[in-house]
Short mmCIF file of C-alpha atoms and ligand atoms in Angstrom, two decimals:
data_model
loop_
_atom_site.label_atom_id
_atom_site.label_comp_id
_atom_site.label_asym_id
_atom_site.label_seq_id
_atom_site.Cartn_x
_atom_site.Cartn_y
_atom_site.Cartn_z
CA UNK A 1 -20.47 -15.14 -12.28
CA UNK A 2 -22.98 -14.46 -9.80
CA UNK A 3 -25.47 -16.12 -7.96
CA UNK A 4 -28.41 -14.05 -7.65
CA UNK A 5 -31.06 -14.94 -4.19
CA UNK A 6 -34.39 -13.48 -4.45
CA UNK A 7 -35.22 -12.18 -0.55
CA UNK A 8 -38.53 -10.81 -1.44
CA UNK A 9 -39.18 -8.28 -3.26
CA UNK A 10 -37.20 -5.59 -1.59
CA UNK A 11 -33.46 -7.48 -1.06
CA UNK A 12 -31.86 -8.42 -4.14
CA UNK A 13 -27.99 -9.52 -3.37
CA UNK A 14 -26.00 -10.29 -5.49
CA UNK A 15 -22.36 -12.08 -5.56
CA UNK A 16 -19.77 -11.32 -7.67
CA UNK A 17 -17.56 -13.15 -5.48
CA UNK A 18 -15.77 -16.70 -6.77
CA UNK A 19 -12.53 -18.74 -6.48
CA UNK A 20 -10.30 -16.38 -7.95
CA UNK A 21 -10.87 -14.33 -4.85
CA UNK A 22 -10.07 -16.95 -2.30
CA UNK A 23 -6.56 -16.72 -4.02
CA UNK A 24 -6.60 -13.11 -3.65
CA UNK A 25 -5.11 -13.90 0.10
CA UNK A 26 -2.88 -16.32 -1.60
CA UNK A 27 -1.59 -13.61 -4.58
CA UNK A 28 -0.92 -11.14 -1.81
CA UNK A 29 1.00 -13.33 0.67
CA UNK A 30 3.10 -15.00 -2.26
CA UNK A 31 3.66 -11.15 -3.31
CA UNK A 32 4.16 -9.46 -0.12
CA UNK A 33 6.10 -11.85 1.35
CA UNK A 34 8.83 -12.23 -1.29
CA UNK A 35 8.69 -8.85 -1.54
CA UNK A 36 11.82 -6.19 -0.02
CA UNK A 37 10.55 -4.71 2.73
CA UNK A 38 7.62 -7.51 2.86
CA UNK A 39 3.76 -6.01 3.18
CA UNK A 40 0.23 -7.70 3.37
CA UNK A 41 -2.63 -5.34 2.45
CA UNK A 42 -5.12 -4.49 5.18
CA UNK A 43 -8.04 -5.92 3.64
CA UNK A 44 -7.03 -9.47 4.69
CA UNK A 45 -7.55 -8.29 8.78
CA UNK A 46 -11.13 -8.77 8.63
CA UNK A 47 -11.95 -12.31 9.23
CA UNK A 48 -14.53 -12.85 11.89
CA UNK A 49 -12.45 -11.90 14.20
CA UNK A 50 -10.66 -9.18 12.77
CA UNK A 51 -14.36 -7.44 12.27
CA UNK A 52 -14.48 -7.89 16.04
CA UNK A 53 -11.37 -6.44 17.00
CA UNK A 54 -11.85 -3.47 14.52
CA UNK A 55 -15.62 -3.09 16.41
CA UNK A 56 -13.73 -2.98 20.33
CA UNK A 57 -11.35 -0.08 18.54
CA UNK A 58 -14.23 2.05 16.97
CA UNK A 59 -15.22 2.02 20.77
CA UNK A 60 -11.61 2.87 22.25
CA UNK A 61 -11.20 6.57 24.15
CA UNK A 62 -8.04 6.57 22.16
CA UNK A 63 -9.52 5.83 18.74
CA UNK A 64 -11.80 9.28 18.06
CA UNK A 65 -12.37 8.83 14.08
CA UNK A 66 -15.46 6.56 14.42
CA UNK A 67 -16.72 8.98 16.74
CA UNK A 68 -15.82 11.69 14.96
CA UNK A 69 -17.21 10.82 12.11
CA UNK A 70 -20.83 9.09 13.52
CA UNK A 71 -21.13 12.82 15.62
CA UNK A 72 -20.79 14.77 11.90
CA UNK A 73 -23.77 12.24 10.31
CA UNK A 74 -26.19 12.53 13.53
CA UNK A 75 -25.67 15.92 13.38
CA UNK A 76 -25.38 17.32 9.79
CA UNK A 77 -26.92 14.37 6.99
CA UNK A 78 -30.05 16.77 6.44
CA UNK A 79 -27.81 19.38 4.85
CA UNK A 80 -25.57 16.04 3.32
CA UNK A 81 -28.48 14.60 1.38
CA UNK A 82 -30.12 18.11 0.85
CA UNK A 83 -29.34 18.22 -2.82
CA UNK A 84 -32.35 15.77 -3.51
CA UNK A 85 -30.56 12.22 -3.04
CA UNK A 86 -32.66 9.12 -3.31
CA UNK A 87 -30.11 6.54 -3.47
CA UNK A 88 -27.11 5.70 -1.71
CA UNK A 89 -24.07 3.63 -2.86
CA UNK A 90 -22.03 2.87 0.05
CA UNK A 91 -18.52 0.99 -0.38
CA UNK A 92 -17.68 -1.04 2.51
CA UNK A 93 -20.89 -1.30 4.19
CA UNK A 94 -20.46 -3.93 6.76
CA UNK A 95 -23.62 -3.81 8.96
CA UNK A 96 -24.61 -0.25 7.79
CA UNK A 97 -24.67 1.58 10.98
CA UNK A 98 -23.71 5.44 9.12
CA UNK A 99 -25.93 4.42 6.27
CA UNK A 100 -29.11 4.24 7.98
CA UNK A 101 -27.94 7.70 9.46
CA UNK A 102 -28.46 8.49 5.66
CA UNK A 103 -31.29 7.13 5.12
CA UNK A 104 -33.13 8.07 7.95
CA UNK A 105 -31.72 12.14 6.43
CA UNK A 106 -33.29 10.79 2.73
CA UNK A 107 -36.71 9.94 4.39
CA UNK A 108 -37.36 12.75 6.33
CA UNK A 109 -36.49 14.88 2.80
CA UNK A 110 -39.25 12.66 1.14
CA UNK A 111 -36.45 11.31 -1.04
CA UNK A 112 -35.16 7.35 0.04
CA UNK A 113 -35.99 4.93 -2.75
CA UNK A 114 -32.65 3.02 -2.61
CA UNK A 115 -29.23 1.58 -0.69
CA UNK A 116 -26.81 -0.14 -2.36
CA UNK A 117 -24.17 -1.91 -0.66
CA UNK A 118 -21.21 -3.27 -1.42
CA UNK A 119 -18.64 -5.57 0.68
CA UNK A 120 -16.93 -9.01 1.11
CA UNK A 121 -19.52 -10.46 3.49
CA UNK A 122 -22.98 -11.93 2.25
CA UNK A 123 -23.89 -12.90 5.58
CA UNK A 124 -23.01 -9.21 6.97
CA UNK A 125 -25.58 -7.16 4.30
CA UNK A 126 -28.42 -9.69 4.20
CA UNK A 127 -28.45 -9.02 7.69
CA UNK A 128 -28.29 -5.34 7.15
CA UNK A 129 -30.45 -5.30 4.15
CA UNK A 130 -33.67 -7.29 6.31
CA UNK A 131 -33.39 -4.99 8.74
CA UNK A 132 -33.41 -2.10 6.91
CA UNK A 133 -36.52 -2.78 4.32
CA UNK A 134 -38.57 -3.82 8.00
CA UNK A 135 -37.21 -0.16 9.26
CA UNK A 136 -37.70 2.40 5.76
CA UNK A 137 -40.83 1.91 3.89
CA UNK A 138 -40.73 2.06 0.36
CA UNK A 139 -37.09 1.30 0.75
CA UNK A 140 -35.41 -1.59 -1.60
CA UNK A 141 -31.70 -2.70 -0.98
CA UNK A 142 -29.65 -3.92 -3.64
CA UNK A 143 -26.54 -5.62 -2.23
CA UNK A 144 -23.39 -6.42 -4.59
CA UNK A 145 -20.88 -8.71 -2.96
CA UNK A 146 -17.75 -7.93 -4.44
CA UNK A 147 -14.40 -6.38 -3.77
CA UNK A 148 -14.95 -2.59 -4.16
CA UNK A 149 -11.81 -2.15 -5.82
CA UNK A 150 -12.82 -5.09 -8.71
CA UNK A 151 -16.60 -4.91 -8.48
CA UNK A 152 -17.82 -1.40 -8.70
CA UNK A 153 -19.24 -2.00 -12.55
CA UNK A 154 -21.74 -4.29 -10.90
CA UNK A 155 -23.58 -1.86 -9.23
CA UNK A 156 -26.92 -1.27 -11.10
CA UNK A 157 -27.92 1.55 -13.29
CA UNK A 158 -29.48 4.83 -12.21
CA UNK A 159 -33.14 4.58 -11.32
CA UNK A 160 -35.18 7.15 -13.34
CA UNK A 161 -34.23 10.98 -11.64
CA UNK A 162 -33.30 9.22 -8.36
CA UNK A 163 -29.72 11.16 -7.68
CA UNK A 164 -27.20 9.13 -5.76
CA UNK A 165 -24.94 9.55 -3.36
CA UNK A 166 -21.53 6.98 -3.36
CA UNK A 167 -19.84 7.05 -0.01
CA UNK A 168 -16.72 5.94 1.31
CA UNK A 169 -16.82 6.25 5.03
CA UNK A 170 -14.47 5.81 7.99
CA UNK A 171 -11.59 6.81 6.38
CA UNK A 172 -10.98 3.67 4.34
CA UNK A 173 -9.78 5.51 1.34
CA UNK A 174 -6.57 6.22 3.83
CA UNK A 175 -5.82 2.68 3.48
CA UNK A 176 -4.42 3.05 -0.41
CA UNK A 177 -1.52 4.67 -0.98
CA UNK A 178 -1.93 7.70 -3.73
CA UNK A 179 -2.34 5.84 -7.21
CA UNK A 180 -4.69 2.99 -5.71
CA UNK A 181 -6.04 6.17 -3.54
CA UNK A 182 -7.11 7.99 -7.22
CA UNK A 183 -7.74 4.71 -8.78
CA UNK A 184 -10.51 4.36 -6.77
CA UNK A 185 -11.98 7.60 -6.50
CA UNK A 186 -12.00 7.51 -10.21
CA UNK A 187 -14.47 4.07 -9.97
CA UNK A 188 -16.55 5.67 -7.52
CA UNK A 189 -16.99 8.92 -10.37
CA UNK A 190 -17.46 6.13 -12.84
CA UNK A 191 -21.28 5.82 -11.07
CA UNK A 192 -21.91 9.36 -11.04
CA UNK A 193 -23.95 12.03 -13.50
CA UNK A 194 -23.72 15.38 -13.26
CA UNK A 195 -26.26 15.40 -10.30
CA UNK A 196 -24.94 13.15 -7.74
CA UNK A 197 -22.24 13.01 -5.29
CA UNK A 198 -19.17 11.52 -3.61
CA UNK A 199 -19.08 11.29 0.26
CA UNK A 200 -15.69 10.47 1.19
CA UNK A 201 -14.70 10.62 4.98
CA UNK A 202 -11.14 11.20 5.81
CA UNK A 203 -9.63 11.30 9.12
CA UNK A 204 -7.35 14.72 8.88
CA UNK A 205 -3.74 15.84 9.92
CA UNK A 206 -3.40 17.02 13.24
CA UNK A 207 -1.68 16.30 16.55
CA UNK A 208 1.32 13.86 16.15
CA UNK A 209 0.37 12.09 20.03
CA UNK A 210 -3.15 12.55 19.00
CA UNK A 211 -2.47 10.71 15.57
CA UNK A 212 -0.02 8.11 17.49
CA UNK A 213 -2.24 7.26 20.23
CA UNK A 214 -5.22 5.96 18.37
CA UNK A 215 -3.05 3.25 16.89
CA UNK A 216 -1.10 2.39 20.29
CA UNK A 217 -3.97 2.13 22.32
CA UNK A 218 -3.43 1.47 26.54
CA UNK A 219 -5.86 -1.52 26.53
CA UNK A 220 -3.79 -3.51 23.24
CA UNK A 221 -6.82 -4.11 20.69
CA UNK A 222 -5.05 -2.66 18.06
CA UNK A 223 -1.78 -4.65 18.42
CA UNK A 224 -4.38 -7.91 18.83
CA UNK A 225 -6.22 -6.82 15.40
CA UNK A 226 -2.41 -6.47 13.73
CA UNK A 227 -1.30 -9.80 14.61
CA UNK A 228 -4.51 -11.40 13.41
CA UNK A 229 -3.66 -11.03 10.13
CA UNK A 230 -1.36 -13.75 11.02
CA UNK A 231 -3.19 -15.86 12.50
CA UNK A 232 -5.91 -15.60 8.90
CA UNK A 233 -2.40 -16.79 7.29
CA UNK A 234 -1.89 -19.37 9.20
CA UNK A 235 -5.74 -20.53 9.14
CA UNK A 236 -5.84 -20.52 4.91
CA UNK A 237 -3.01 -21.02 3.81
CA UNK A 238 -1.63 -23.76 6.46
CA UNK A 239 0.85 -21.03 7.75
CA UNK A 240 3.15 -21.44 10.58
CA UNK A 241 3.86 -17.90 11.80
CA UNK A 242 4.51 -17.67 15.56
CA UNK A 243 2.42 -15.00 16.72
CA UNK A 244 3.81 -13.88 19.75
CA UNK A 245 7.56 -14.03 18.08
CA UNK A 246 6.15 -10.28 16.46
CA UNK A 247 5.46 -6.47 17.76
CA UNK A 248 3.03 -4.14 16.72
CA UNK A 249 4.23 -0.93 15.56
CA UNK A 250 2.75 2.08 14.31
CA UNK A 251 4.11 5.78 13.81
CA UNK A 252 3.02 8.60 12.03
CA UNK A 253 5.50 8.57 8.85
CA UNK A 254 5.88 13.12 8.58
CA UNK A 255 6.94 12.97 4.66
CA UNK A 256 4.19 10.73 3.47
CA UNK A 257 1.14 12.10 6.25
CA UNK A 258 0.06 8.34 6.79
CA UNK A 259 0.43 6.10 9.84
CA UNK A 260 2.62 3.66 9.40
CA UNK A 261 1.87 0.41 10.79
CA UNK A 262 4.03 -3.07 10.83
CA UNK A 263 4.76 -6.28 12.49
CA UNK A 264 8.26 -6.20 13.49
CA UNK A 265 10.04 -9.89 14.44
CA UNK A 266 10.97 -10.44 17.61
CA UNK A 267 13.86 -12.70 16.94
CA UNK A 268 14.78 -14.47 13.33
CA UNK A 269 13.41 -16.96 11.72
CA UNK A 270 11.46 -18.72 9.36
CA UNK A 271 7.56 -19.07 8.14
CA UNK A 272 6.68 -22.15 6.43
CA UNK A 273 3.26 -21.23 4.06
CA UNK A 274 2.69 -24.75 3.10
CA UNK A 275 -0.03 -23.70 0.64
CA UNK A 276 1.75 -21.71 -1.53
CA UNK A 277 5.06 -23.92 -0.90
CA UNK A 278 6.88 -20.98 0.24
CA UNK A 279 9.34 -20.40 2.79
CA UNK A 280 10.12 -16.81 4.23
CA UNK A 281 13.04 -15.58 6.58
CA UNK A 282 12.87 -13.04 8.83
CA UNK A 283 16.01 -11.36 10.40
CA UNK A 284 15.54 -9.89 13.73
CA UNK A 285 13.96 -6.37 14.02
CA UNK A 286 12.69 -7.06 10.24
CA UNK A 287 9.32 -5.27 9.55
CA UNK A 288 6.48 -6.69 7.52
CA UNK A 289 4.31 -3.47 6.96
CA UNK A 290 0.50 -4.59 7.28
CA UNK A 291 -1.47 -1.17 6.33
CA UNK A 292 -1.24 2.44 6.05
CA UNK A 293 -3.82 5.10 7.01
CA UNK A 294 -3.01 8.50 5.71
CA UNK A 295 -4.15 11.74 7.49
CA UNK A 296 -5.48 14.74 5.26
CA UNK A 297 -5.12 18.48 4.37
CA UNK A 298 -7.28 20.11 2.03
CA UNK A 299 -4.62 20.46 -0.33
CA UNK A 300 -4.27 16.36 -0.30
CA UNK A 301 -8.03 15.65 -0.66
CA UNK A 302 -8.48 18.73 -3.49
CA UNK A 303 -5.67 17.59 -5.73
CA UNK A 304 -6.95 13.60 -5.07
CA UNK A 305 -10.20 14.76 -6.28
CA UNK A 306 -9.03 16.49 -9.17
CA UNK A 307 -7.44 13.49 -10.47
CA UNK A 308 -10.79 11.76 -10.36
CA UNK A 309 -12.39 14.60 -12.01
CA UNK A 310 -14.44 15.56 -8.95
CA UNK A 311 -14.38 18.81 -7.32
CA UNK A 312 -15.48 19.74 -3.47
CA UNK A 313 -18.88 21.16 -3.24
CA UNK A 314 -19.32 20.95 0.39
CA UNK A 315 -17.11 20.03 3.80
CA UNK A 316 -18.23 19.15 6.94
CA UNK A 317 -15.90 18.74 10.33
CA UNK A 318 -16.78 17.74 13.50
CA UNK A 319 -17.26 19.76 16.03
CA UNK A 320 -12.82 19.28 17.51
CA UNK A 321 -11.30 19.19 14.04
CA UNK A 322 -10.45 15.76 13.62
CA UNK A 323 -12.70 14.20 11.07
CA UNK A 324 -13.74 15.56 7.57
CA UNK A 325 -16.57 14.32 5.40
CA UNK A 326 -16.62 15.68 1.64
CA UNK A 327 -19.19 16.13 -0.34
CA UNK A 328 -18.34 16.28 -4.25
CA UNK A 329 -19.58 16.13 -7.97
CA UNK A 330 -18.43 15.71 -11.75
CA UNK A 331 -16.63 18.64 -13.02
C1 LIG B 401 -10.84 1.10 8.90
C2 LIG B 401 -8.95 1.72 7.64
C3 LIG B 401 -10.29 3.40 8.65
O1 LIG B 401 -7.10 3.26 9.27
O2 LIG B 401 -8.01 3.94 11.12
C4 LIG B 401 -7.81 1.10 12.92
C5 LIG B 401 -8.30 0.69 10.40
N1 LIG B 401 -6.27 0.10 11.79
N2 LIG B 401 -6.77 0.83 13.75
C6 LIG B 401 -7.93 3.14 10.18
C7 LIG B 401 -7.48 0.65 11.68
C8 LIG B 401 -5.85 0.21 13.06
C9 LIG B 401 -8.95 2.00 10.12
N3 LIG B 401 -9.74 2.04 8.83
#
């Protein structure tokens, strides 16, 4: 279903979004929880709050990716968007802070007719959308709101030899583990002809303190983003998790190149989730892994492209090494 608003002529969003995803927290608890050792995906940390937290760590001296990343777009997105692109699909938008980085790159090449967004929050890319059609002439934004990894055959058709770009920023894609990982690369080549591309940013192998540090930062954020994902449990489905009865932890796991990160309980016990009628125990020092962020070689991101049937036409690292943006097409 979707509800379609008319903003104008220039904002179209549209929501693929219904009930069936407001048990998608509920699936994933019941799952996880009953599950051996238990998990919760990371898409369930950004609430309100959540967004916020993840916004203080993007700013964190610890936390370089964002940086990283933001330094590679400022300085390089002429030479990104150089092979003619008019439109850009981005996955994940939220407030579309590296897109207009894009944008701005597609103007200046005489180029920008499109963005296309796509993400969980209407609220979020209305916002973004407004803002960007008062800021780009000529510009129209198209925003699907939709779970990238259910909704991606809802973005619109080509417009008439307008190549796109579809981007997956911040390292997001580190989040899947390697099936889900290929899964949705293969989506994201589902949009593509022969002349656009994938930008997919990965944060890359390096330093094990380096690595380590960015997810144990000095000030705490990230162990107060972690634990929220309680607290959203507790909010919608009438949990009764005692938040300060668990530890963040997060390590850099050598054999699978990801960082590892968990809730571990302090003592045991046991979590009433009244919604779903479930109770869970928890011995002591018990883990409940919350997300994973792999790292990248070459090697990892070739062979995940490959799988997709996309090959690297173009790489671009910041200026220390620690962030990678690809570019890539059909083969
Ligand atoms: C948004 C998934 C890229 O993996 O680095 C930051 C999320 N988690 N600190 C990441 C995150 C803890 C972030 N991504």
């Amino acid at each position: 279903m979707s509800v379609s608003t008319a903003e104008g002529d220039r904002v179209t969003i549209e929501s693929w979004l219904s009930e069936w995803d407001d048990r998608s927290l509920a699936r994933d608890v019941l799952n996880g929880l009953t599950a051996s050792p238990k998990d919760v995906p990371p898409k369930h940390f950004y609430d309100t709050r959540g967004s916020e937290l993840f916004e203080q760590i993007c700013a964190l001296p610890e936390y370089y990716p964002t940086r990283a990343e933001t330094s590679i777009l400022i300085n390089r997105s002429d030479e990104i968007v150089a092979f003619g692109a008019g439109e850009l699909v981005e996955l994940g938008s939220g407030a579309a802070t590296k897109a207009r980085l894009l944008l701005s790159a597609m103007e200046r090449a005489g180029n920008l007719r499109r963005y296309i967004p796509i993400d969980v929050s209407e609220q979020v890319v209305r916002a973004a959308g407004n803002a960007l059609v008062d800021d780009f002439a000529g510009l129209s934004v198209h925003g699907v709101i939709g779970d990238f990894e259910r909704h991606l055959e809802r973005v619109p058709r080509h417009l008439p030899d307008t190549p796109r770009i579809v981007a997956l920023l911040g390292g997001t894609i580190g989040n899947f583990k390697p099936d889900a990982r290929r899964e949705l690369l293969r989506g994201m080549a589902s949009l593509m002809n022969s002349q656009d591309r994938v930008l997919l940013g990965t944060d890359l192998v390096k330093d094990v303190a380096v690595l380590e540090a960015a997810y144990n930062d000095a000030a705490g954020v990230t162990p107060e983003f972690n634990k929220n994902v309680l607290h959203v449990i507790n909010r919608e489905l009438d949990a009764d998790f005692d938040v300060s009865a668990f530890d963040h932890v997060a390590f850099f796991d050598h054999e699978n190149e990801w960082i590892d990160i968990r809730l571990r309980a302090l003592r045991a016990m046991t979590v009433n989730v009244r919604s779903l009628d479930l109770s869970v125990h928890f011995d002591e020092g018990e883990d409940l892994r919350t997300e994973i962020s792999a790292k990248f070689t070459p090697a990892r991101v070739n062979d995940d492209f490959a799988a997709a049937g996309l090959v690297v036409d173009h790489k671009l690292v910041d200026d220390e090494g620690r962030f990678a943006l690809w570019l890539a097409r059909t083969r």
